[in-house]
C-alpha positions as CSV (number, residue, x, y, z in Angstrom):
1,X,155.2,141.3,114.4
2,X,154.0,144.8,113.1
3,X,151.7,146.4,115.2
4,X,148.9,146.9,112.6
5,X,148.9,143.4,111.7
6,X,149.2,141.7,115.4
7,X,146.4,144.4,116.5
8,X,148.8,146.0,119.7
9,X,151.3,144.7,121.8
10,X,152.0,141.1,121.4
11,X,153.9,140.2,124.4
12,X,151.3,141.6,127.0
13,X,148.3,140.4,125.4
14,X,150.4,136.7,125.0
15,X,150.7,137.3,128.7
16,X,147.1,138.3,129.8
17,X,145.7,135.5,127.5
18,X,148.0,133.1,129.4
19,X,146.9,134.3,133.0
20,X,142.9,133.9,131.5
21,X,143.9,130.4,130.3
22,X,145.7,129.7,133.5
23,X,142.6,131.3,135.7
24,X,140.1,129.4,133.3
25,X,141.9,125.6,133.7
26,X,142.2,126.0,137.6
27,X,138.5,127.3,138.4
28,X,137.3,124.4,136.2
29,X,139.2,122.0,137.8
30,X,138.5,123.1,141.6
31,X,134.9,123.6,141.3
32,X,133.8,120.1,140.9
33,X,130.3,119.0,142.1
34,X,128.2,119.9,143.9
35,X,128.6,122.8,141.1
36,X,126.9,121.2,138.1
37,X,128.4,120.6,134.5
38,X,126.0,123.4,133.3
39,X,128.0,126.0,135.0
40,X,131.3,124.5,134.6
41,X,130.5,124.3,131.0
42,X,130.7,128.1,130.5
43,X,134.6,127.9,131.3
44,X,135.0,126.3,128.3
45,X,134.7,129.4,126.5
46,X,137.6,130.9,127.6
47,X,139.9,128.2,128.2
48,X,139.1,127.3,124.1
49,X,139.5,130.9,123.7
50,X,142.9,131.1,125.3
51,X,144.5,128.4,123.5
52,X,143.1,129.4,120.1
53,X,144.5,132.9,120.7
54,X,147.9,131.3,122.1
55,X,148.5,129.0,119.3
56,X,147.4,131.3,116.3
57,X,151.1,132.9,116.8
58,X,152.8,129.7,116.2
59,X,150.7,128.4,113.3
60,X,151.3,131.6,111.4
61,X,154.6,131.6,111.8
62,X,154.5,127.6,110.8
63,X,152.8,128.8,107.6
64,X,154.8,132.0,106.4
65,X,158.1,129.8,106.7
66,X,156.6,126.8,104.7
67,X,154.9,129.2,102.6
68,X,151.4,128.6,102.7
69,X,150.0,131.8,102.0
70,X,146.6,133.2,100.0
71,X,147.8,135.7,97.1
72,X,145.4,138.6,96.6
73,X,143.4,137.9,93.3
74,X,140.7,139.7,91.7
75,X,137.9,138.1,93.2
76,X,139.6,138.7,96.7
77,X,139.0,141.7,98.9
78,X,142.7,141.4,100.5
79,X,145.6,143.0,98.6
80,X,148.6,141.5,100.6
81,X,149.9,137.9,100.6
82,X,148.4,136.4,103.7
83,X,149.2,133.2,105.4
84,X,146.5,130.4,105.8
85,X,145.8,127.4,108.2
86,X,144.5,129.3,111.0
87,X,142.0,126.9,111.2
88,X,144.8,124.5,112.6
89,X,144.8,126.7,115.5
90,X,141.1,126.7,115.9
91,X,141.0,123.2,115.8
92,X,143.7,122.4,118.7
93,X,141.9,124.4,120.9
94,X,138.2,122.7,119.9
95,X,139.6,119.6,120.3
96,X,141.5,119.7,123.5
97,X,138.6,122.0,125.1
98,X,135.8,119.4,124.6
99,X,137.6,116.4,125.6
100,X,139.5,118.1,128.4
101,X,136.0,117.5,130.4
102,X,136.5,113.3,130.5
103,X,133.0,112.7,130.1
104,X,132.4,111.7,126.6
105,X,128.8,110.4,124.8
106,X,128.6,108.2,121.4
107,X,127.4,111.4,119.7
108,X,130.8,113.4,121.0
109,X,133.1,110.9,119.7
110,X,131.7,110.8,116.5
111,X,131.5,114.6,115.6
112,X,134.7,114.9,117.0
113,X,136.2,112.1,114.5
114,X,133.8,113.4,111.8
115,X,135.3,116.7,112.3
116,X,138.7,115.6,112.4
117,X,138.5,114.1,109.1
118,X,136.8,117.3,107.3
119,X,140.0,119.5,109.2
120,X,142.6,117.6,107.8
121,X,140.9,117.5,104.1
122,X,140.7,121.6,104.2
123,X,144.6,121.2,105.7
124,X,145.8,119.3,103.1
125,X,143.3,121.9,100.7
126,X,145.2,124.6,102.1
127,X,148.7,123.3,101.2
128,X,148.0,121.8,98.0
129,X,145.0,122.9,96.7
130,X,142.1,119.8,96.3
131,X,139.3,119.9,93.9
132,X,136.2,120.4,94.9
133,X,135.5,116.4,94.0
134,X,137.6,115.4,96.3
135,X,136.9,118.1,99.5
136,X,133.0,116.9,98.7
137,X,134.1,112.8,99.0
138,X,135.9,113.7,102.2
139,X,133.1,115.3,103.9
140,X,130.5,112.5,102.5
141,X,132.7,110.0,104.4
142,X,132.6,112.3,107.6
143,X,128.7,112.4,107.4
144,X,129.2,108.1,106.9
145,X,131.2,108.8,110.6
146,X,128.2,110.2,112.0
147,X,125.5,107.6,110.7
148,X,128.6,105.1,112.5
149,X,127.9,107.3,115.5
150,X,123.6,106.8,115.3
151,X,123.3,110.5,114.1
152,X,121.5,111.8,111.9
153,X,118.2,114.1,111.3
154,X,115.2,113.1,113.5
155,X,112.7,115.3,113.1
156,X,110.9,114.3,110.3
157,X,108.6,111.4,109.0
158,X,110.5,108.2,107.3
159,X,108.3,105.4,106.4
160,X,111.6,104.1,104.5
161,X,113.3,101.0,105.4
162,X,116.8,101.9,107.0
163,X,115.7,105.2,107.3
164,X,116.9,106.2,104.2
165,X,115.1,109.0,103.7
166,X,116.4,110.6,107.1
167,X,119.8,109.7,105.9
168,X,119.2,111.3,102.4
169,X,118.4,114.9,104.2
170,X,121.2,114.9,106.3
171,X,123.3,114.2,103.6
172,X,122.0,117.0,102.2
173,X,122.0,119.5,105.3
174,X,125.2,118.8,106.5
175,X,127.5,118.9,102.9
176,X,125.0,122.1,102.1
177,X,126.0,123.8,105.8
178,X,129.6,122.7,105.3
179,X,130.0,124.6,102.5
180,X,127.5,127.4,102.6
181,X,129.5,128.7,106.1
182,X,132.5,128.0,104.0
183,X,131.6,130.8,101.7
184,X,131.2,132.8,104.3
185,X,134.9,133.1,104.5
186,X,135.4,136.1,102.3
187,X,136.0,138.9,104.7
188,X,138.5,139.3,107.5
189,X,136.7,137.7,110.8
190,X,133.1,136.8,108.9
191,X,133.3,133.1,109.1
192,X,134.8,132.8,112.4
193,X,132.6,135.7,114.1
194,X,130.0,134.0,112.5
195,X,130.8,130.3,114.0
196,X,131.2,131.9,117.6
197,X,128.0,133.1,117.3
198,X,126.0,130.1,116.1
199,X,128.3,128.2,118.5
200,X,127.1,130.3,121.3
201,X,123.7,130.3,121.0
202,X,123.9,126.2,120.5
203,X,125.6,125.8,123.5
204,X,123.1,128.4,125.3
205,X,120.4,126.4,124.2
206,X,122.0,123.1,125.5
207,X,122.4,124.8,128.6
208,X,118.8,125.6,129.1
209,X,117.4,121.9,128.0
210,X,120.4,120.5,129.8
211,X,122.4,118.7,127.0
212,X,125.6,118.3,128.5
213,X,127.4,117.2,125.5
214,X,126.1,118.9,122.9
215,X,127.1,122.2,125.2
216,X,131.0,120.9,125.9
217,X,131.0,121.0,121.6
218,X,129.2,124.3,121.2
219,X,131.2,126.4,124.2
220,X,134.1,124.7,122.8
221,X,133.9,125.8,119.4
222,X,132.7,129.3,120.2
223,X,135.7,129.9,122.6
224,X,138.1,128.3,119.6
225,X,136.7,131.0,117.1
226,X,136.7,134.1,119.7
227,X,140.5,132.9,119.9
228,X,141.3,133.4,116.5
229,X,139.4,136.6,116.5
230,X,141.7,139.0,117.0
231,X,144.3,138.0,114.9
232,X,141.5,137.7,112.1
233,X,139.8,140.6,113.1
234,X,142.3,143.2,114.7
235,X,141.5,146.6,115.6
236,X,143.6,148.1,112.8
237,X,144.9,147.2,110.4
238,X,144.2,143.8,107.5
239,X,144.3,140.4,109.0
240,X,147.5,138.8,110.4
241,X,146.2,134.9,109.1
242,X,143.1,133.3,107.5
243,X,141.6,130.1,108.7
244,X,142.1,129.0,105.2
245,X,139.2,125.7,104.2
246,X,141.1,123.9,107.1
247,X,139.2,126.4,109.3
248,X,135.7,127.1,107.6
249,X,135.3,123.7,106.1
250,X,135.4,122.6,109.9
251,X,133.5,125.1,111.0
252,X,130.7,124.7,108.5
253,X,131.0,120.8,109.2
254,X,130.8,120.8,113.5
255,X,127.9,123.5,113.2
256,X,126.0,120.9,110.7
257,X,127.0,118.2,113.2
258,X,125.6,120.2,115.8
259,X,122.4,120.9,114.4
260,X,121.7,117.2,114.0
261,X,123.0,116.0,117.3
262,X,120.9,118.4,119.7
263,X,117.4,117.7,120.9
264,X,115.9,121.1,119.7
265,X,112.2,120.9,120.9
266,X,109.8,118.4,121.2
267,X,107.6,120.1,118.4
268,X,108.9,118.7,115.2
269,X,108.3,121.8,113.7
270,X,110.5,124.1,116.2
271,X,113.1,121.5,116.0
272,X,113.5,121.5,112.7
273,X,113.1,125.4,112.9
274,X,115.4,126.4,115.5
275,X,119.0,125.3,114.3
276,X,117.8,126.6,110.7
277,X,117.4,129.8,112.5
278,X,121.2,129.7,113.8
279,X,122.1,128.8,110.8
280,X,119.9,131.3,108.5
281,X,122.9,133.4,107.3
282,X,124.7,131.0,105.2
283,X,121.5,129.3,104.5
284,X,120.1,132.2,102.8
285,X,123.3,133.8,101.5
286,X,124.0,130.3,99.4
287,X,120.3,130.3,98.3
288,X,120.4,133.7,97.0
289,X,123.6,133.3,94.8
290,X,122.6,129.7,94.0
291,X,119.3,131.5,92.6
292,X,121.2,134.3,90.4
293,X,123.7,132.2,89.1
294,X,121.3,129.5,87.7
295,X,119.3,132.4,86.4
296,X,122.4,134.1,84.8
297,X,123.5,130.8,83.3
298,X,127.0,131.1,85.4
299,X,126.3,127.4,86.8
300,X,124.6,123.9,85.6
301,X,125.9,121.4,87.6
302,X,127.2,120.9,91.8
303,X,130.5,120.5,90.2
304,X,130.4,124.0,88.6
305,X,128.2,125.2,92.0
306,X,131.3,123.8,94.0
307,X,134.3,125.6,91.8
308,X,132.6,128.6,91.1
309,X,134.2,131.8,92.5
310,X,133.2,135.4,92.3
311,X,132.3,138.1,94.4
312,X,128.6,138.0,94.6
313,X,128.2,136.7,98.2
314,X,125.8,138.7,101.0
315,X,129.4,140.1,102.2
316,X,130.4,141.0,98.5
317,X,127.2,142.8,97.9
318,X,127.3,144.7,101.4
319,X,130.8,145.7,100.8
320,X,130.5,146.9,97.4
321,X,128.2,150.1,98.5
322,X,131.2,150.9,100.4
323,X,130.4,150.5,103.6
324,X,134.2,149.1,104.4
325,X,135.1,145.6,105.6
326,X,134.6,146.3,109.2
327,X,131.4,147.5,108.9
328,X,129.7,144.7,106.3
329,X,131.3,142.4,108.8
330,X,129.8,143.6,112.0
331,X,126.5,144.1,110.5
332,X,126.4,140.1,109.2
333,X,127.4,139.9,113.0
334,X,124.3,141.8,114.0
335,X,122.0,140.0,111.7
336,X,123.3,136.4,112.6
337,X,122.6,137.4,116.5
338,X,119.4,138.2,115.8
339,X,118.9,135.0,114.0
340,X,120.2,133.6,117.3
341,X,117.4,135.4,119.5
342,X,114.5,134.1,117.8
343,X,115.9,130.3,117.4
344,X,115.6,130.6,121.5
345,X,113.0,132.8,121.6
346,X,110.9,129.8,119.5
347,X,112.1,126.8,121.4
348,X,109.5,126.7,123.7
349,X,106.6,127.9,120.9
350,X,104.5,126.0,118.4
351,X,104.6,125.0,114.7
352,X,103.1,128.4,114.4
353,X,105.6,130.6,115.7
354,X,108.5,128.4,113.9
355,X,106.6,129.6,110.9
356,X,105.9,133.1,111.3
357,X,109.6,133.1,112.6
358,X,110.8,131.8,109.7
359,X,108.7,134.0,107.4
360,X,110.0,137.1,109.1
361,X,113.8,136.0,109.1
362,X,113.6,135.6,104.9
363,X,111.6,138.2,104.4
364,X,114.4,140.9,106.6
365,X,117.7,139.4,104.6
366,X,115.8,139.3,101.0
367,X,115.0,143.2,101.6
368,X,117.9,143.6,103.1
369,X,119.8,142.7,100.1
370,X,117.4,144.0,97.8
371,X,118.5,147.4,99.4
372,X,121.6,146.3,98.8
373,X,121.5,145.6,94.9
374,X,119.4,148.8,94.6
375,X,122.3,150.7,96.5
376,X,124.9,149.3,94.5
377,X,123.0,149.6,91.0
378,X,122.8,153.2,91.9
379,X,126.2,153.7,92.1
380,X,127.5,152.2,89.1
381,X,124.5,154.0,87.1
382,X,126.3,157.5,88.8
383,X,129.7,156.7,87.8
384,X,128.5,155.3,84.1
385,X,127.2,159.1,83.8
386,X,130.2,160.4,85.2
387,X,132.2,158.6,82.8
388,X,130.2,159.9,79.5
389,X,130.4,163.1,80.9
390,X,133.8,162.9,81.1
391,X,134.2,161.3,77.9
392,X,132.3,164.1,76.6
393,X,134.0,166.9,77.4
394,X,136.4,168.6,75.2
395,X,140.5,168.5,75.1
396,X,141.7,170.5,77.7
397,X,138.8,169.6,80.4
398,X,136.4,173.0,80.1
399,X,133.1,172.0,80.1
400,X,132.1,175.1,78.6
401,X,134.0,174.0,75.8
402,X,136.5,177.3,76.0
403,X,140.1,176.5,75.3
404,X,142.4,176.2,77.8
């Protein structure tokens, strides 16, 4: 593989990533108790990191010889054909990290089967291309799974029989996370730099209020998408695979499931405040574009929301200043660990800080992209002058108007 594409020399970094994994396995299966699943936990991360990063190889070279590529088109950013299902890597190592610990919970098996079905909907997206119709009835039947499993959204008031109205927001929550991380996945290493970090930051807050399982998922996943990173996200150089929907669908989906499955705080408030906070980025990035599209006329219906494409995204906006890829991607980075800090900054607060907290976090991204829009309406008023300048001058290019 090229060098610009694999990010530096394959063979020894497949060699060091092998002696991490190997490393990883042992210590977690030699330090047994009296050292305590909390701290074992954390070996997740790199032993889901390993295999992601060991089995990213195989699945690209799975895809480029059956073909399953993503074409540069104008709405794109990336102008070379690129193969997809990267996700399928990210997955393997996911699913054989959290159940390599043998100690499974109701709520584990059922995000893990919920999961499973959304991956193998974006798989079969990747190959054959899905409507939107059917990627939506796929992930309604995962959230089904998890009411199977006895999860759903806790934190608020239902005076409805069945709980219906607890069943209606998560619904809600989990196909609008789903798919708002899923637009995320528009720049080289966004989405999956993004999951690692919201992964993190659930499992770091499962480590502190000791939920064992919901921290095997969230080390798990974070390790799976730090994996993929660098073949996502070299050094130099475009991206060597996408994730494809089989990736960020799943992604999107196990950070929803997440969300609902962890015990947040025992103020209703926070806990309904704290994984929003993880989760703020795509929140508010689908919000904003949801907002100007209804208000341009561009969509009318969740059909039209759902196959709507164009390149007006946070990351589109960011990187149309011309800032470069890398940059608009590490400073969504920034901004989603931020997010991160005060979700567990808050978890021990009142309904008072979740609201202030809140309050600050929109108020920094709609400036933020307010800044942006100005920046970028700036520059196309510049070169709309240039270009009547231009247009003005005489034949021969003198300004003066003096023959050439």
């Amino acid at each position: 593989m090229p060098e610009n594409r694999a990010g530096g020399n394959t063979g020894q970094r497949i060699f060091l990533v092998f002696l991490l994994f190997a490393l990883s396995l042992a210590a977690f299966c030699i330090f047994r108790p009296p050292v305590s699943f909390r701290y074992r936990s954390w070996l997740l991360v790199p032993i889901a990191f390993s295999l992601a990063n060991l089995l990213t190889p195989l699945v690209r070279l799975v895809a480029l010889r059956c073909k399953v590529v993503d074409h540069p088109e104008a709405r794109k950013v990336h102008t070379e054909a690129t193969p997809l299902l990267g996700g399928v890597a990210v997955y393997m190592a996911f699913a054989l990290s959290a159940v390599s610990v043998f100690w499974y919970s109701p709520e584990l098996k059922g995000v893990l089967l919920a999961a499973s079905i959304v991956f193998v909907i974006g798989v079969l997206d990747d190959i054959f291309g899905l409507s939107s119709l059917v990627r939506l009835l796929a992930q309604l039947v995962a959230v089904l799974v998890l009411f199977g499993f006895g999860m759903q959204i806790d934190s608020i008031p239902d005076p409805t029989r069945f709980h219906l109205l607890k069943k209606a927001i998560t619904i809600i929550w989990v196909l609008g996370i789903t798919n708002s991380v899923n637009f995320l996945d528009g720049l080289d290493g966004l989405c999956a730099g993004f999951g690692a970090i919201a992964a993190l930051f659930t499992g770091l807050i499962a480590f502190l209020t000791h939920q064992y399982f919901l921290m095997f998922l969230g080390f798990s996943l974070a390790g799976s998408c730090l994996g993929f990173l660098p073949w996502n996200f070299p050094r130099r150089g475009s991206a060597a695979i996408f994730m494809g929907d089989a990736g960020s669908l799943f992604i999107g989906f196990t950070l929803a499931a997440l969300s609902i499955m962890g015990d947040w705080a025992e103020n209703r408030v926070v806990a309904l405040t704290v994984p929003v906070l993880i989760l703020f980025l795509p929140i508010f990035d689908t919000s904003m574009t949801t907002f100007f599209r209804i208000r341009e006329g561009k969509v009318r219906t969740i059909r039209e929301w759902l196959d709507f494409v164009g390149r007006d995204h946070i990351h589109h906006r960011v990187y149309s200043v011309g800032i470069g890829k890398r940059h608009t991607v590490l400073i969504l980075w920034v901004v989603a660990v931020m997010l991160g800090f005060s979700a567990v900054i808050i978890r021990t607060g009142g309904m008072l800080e979740a609201y202030l907290s809140l309050i600050q976090a929109s108020l920094v991204l709609v400036c933020f992209t307010g800044f942006i829009v100005h920046m970028k309406n700036r520059q196309d008023a510049m070169i709309r002058i240039a270009q009547r300048m231009t247009a003005n001058e005489p034949d021969g290019g003198d300004v003066f108007g003096v023959s050439m």
